Tab-separated table of C-alpha atoms and ligand atoms in Angstrom:
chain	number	residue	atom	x	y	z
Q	1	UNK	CA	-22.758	-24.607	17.345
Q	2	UNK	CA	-21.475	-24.471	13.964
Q	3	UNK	CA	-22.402	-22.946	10.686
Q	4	UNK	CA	-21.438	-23.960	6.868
Q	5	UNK	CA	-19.302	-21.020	5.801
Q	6	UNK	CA	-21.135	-18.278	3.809
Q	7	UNK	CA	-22.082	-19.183	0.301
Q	8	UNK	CA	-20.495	-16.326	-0.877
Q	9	UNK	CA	-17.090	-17.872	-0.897
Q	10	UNK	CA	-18.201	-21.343	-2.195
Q	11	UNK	CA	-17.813	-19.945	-5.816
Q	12	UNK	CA	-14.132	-18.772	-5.300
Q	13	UNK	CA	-11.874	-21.588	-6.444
Q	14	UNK	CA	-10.444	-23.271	-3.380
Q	15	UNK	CA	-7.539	-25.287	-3.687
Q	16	UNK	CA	-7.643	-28.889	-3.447
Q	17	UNK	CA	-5.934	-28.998	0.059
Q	18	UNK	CA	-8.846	-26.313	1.294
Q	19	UNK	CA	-9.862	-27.294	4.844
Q	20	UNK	CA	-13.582	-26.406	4.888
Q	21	UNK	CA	-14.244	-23.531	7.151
Q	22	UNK	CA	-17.123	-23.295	10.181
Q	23	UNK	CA	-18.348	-20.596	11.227
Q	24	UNK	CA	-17.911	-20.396	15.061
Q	25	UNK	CA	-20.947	-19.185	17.085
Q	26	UNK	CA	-19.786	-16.402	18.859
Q	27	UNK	CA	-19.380	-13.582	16.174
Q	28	UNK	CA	-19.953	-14.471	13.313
Q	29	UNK	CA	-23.819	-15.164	13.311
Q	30	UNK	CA	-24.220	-11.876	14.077
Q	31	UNK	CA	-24.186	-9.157	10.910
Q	32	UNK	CA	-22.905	-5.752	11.244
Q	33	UNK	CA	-20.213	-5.328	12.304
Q	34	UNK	CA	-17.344	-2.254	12.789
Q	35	UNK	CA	-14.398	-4.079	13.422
Q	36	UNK	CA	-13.149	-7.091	11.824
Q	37	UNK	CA	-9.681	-9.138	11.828
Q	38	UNK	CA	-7.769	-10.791	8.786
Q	39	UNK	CA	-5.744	-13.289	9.889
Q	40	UNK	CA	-3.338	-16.061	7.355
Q	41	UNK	CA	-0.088	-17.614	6.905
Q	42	UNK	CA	3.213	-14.889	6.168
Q	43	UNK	CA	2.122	-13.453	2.251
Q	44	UNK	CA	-1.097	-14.154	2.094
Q	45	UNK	CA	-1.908	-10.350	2.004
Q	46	UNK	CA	-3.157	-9.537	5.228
Q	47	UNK	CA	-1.766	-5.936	5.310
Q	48	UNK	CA	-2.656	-5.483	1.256
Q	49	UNK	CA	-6.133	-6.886	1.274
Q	50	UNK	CA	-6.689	-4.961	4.930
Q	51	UNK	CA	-5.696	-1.371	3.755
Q	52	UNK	CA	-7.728	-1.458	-0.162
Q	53	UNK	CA	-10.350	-2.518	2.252
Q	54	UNK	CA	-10.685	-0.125	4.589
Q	55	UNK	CA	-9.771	2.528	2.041
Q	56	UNK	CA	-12.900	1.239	-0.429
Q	57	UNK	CA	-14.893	1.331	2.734
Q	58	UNK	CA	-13.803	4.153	4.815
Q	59	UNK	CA	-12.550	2.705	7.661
Q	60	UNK	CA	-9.404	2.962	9.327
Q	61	UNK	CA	-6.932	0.000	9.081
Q	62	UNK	CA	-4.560	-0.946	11.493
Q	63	UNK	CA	-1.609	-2.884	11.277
Q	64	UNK	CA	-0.597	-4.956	13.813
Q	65	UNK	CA	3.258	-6.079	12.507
Q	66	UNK	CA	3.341	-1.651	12.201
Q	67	UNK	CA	1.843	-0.944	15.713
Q	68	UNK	CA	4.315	-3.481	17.263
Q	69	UNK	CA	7.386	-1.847	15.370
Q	70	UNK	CA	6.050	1.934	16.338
Q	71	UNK	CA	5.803	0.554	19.960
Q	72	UNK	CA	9.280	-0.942	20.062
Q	73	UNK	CA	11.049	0.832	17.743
Q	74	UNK	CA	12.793	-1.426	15.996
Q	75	UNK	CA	12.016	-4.057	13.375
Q	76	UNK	CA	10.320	-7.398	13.774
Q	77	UNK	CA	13.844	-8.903	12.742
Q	78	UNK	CA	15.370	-6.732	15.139
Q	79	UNK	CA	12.765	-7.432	18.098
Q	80	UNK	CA	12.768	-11.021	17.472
Q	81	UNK	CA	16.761	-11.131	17.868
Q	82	UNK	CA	17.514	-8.915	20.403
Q	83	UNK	CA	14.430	-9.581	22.516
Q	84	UNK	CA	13.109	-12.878	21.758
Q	85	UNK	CA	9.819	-13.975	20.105
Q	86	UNK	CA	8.370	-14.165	23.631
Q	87	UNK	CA	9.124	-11.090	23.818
Q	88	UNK	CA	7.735	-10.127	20.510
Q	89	UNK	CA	4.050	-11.965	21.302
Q	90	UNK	CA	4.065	-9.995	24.599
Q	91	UNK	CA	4.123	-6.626	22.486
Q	92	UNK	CA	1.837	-8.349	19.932
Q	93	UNK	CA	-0.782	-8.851	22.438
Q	94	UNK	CA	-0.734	-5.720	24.032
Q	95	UNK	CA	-0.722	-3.865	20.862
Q	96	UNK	CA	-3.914	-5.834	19.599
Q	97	UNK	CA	-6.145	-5.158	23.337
Q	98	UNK	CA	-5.063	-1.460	22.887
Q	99	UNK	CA	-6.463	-1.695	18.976
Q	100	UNK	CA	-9.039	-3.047	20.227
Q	101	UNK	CA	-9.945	-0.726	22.463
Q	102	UNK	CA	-9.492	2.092	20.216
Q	103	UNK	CA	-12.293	1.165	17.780
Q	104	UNK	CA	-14.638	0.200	20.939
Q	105	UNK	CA	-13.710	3.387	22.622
Q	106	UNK	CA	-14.119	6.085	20.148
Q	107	UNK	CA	-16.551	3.933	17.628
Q	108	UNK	CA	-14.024	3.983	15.264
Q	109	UNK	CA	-14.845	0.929	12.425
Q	110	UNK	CA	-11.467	-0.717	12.109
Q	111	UNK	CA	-9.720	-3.111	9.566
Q	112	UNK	CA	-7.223	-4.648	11.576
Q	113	UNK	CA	-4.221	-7.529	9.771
Q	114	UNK	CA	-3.336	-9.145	12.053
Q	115	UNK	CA	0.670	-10.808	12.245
Q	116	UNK	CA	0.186	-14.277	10.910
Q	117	UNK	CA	0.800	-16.082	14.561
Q	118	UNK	CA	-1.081	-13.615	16.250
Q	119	UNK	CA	-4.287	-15.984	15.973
Q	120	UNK	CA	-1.770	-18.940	17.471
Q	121	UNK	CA	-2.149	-16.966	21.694
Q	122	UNK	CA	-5.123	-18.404	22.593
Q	123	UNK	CA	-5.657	-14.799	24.840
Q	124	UNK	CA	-5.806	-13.154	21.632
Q	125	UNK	CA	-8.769	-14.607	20.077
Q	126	UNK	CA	-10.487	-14.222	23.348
Q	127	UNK	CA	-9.777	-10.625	22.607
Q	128	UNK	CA	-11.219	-10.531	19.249
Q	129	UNK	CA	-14.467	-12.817	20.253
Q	130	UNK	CA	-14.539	-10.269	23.615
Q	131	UNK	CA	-14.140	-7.283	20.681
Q	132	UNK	CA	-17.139	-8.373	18.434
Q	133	UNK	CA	-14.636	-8.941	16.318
Q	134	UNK	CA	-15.136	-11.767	13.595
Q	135	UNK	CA	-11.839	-12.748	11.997
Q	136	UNK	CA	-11.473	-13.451	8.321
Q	137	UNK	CA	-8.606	-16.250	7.188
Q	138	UNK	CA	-7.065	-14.923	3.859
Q	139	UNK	CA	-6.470	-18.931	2.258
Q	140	UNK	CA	-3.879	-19.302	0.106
Q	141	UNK	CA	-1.975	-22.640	-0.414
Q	142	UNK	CA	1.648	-22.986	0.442
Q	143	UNK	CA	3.362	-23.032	-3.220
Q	144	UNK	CA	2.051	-19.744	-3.915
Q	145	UNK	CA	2.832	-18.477	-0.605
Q	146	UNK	CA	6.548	-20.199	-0.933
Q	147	UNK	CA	6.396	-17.867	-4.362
Q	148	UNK	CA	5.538	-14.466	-2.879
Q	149	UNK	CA	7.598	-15.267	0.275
Q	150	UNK	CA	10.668	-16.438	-0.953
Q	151	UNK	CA	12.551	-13.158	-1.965
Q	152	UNK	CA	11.238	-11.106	1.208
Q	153	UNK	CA	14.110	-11.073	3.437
Q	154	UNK	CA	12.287	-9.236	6.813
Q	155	UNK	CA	10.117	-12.246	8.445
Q	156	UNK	CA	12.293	-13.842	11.121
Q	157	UNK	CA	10.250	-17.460	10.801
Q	158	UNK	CA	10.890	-17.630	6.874
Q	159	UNK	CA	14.164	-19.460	7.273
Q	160	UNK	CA	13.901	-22.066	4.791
Q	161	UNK	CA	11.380	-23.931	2.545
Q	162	UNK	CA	10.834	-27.156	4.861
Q	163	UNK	CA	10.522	-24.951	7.899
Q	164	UNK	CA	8.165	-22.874	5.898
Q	165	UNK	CA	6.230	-25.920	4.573
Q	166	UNK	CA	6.105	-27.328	8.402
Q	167	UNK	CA	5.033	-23.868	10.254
Q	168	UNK	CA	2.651	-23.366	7.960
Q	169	UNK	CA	1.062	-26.796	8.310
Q	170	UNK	CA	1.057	-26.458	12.076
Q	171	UNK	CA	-0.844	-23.058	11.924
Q	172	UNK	CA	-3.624	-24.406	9.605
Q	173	UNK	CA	-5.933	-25.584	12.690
Q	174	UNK	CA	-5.424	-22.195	14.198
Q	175	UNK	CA	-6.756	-20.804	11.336
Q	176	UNK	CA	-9.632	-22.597	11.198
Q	177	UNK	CA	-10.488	-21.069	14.512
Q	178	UNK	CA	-11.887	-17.978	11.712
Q	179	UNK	CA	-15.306	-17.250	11.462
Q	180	UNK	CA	-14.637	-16.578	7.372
Q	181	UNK	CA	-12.196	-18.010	5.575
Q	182	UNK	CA	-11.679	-16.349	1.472
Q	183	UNK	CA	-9.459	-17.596	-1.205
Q	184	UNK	CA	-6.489	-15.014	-1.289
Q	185	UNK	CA	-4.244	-16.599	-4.533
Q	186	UNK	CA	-6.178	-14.365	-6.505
Q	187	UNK	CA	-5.504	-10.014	-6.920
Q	188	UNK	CA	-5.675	-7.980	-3.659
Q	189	UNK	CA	-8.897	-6.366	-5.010
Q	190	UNK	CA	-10.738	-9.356	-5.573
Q	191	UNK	CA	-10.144	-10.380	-1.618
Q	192	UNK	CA	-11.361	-7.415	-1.105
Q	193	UNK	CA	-15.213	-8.205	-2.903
Q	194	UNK	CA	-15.129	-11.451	-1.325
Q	195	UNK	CA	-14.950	-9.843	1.864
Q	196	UNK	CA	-17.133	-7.263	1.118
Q	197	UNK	CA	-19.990	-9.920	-0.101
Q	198	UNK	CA	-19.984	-11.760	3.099
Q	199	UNK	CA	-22.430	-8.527	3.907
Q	200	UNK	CA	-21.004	-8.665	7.541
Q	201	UNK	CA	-19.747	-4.879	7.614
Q	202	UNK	CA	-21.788	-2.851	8.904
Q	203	UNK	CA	-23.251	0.282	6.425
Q	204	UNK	CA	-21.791	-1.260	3.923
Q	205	UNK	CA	-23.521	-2.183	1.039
Q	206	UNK	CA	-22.372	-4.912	-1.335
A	306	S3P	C1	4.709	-13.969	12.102
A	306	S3P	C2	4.306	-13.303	10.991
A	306	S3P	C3	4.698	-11.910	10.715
A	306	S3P	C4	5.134	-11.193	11.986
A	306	S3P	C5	6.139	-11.990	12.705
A	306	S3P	C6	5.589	-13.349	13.140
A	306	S3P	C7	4.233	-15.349	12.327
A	306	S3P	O1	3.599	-11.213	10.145
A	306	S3P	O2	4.044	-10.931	12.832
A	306	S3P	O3	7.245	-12.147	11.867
A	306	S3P	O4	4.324	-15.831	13.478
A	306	S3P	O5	3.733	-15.971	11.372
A	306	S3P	P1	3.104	-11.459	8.631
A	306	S3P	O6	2.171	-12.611	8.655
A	306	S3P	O7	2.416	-10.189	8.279
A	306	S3P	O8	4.312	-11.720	7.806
């Protein structure tokens, strides 16, 4: 069963190529939690938004691009070309189960930004639904993505505009898969309240 997304978003401008968000049963009707997931296309601020979160929370964030490049020692660049991206989702799903773990384990609450295909390996979301886990998608429409993207010089998949246009297109029904979605053109911080006034953290008052 599906939900209409939480009101609380409704008043953040969406732009006009917005796919309207459902919440999907399994996590996200359930308030309280101590782990969540922001997931979005390359620059949409998953790693920004996740660690002014946790750090206006309290929590601990952890980065899943950083966890895979501790693990491997090398870059994603580097992984990618020496190894393969096969190679690269294998670490990628590892590394999530063990973050995963971590915040089940020793009850640690747990921002975790996600890579921006992570969401893409179907065994992954199983993870996060398995996890509690609800999964926020940080929206943010392709020209302004294009804008913060097109200097950075470390994602292997940025290769050019139209392959950036047509990835990104391709990953917006994997996205939907979120139980939140929030509009992310707009300053780190104010992601941050959004995400905060969805009221699904738990002890944290909005
Ligand atoms: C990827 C996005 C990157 C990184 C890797 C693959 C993707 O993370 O995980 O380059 O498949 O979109 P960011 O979304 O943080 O750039």
């Amino acid at each position: 069963m599906v939900q209409s997304i939480s009101t609380s978003v409704t008043d953040v401008p969406i732009s006009k190529d917005a796919i309207p968000l459902h919440l999907s049963a399994s996590s996200a009707a359930r308030p309280g939690h101590r782990c969540i997931a922001l997931t979005g296309f390359m620059g949409c601020g998953k790693s920004t938004v996740a660690r002014l979160l946790a750090k206006q929370i309290g929590w601990i964030h952890a980065d899943l691009d950083k966890r895979i490049v501790e693990r491997a020692g090398l870059t994603v660049p580097e992984i990618f070309s020496r190894h393969g991206e096969a190679s690269f989702r294998g670490i990628e799903q590892e590394e999530l189960r063990r973050i995963l773990g971590e915040a089940i384990e020793f009850s640690r609450p747990t921002i975790v930004s996600l890579g921006g295909g992570t969401i893409v390996q179907d065994k992954n979301v199983e993870a996060l639904r398995q996890a509690g886990c609800p999964i926020i998608w940080l929206y943010c429409n392709v020209e302004e993505l294009l804008r913060r993207c097109s200097h950075i010089t470390n994602r292997p998949l940025f290769r050019d505009e139209a392959g950036f246009r047509e990835l990104y297109a391709q990953r917006l029904p994997f996205y939907e898969q979120a139980d939140y979605r929030v509009e992310s053109s707009v300053e780190p911080l104010r992601v941050v309240q959004q995400i905060i006034e969805l009221k699904i953290l738990e002890g944290v008052p909005s």
